[in-house]
Short mmCIF file of C-alpha atoms in Angstrom, two decimals:
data_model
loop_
_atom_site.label_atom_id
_atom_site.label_comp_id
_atom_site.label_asym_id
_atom_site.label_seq_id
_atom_site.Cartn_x
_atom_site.Cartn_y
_atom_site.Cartn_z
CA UNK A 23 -198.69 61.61 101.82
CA UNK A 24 -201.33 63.87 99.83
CA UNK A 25 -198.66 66.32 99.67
CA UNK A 26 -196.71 63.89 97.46
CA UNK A 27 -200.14 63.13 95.84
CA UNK A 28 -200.58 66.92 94.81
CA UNK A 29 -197.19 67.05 93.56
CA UNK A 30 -197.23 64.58 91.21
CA UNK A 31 -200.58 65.34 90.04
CA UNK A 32 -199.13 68.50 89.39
CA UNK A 33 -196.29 68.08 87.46
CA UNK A 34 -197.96 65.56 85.30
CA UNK A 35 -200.92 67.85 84.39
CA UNK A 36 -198.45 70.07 83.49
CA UNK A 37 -196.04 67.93 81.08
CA UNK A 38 -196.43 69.75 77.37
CA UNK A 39 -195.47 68.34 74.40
CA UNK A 40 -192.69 68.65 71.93
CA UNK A 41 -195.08 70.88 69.99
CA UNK A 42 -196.25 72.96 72.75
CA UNK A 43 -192.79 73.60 74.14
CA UNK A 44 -191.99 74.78 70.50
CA UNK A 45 -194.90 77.08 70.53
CA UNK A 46 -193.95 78.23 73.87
CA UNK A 47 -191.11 79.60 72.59
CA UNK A 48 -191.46 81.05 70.16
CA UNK A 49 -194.56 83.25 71.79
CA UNK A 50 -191.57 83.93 74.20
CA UNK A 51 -189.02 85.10 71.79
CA UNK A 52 -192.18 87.15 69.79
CA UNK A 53 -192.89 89.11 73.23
CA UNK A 54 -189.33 89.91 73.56
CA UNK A 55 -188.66 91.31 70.73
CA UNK A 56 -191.66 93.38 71.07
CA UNK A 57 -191.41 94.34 74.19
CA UNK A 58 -187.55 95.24 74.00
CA UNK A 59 -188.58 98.00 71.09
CA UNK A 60 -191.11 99.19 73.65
CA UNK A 61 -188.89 99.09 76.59
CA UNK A 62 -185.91 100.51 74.63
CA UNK A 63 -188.31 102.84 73.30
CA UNK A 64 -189.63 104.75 76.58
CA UNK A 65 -186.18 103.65 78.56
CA UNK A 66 -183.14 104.44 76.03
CA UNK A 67 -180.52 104.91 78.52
CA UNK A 68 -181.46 101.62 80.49
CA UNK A 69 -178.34 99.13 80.75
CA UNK A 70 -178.24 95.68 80.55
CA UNK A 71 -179.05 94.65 84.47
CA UNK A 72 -182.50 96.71 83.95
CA UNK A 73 -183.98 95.42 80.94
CA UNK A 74 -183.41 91.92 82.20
CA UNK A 75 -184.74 92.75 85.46
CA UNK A 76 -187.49 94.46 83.73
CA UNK A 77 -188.20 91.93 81.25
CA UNK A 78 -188.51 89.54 84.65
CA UNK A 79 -191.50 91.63 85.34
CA UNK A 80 -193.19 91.55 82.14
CA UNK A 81 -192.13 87.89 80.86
CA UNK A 82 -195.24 85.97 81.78
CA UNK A 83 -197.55 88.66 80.73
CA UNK A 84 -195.83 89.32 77.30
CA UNK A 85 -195.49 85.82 76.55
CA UNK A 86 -199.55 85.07 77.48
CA UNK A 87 -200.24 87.92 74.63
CA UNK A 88 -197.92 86.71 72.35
CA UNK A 89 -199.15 83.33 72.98
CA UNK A 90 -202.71 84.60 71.91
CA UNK A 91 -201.67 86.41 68.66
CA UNK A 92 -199.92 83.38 67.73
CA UNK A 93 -202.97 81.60 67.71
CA UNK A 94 -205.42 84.51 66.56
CA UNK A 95 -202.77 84.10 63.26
CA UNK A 96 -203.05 80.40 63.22
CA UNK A 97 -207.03 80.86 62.79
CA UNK A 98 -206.19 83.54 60.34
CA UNK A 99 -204.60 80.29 58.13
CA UNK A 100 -200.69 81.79 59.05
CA UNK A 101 -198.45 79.18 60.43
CA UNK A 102 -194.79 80.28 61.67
CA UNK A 103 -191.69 77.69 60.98
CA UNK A 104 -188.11 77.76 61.99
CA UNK A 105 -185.63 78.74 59.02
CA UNK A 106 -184.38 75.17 58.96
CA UNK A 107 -187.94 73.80 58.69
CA UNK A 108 -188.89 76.26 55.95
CA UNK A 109 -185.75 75.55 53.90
CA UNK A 110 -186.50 72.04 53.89
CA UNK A 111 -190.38 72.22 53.09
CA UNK A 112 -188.87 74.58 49.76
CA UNK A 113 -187.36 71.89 48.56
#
């Protein structure tokens, strides 16, 4: 019964917002793209089957940094929109 308990307490202290699941990724998609010209970088002969293993590895790690720039900016007065967003906001 308290394993049940635990679960559920779990999963709802974990439920993000639309908002948060948008910042989410894009912190994701920011630490991939860094991290590929890295990877790439020290690795240019690695095929497709080891950068997405590699990237595996690194994922959470990347994304937790890129999750902290993107709110070091955000205190800097930068804010970050989709295309669609921005295009919409211009006019």
């Amino acid at each position: 019964m308290e394993d049940t308990q635990d679960k559920t307490a779990a999963t709802t202290a974990k439920a993000r917002t639309p908002e948060q699941k948008a910042r989410r990724k894009l912190a994701r998609k920011m630490a991939l793209a860094f991290w590929k010209v890295e990877y790439l970088k020290a690795n240019p002969k690695a095929d497709k089957a080891a950068l997405k293993s590699a990237w595996g590895d690194a994922r959470r790690a990347k994304t937790k940094a890129a999750l902290a720039a993107l709110r070091q900016m955000e205190k800097e007065g930068f804010r970050i929109v989709p295309a669609i967003e921005a295009s919409r906001e211009a006019a």
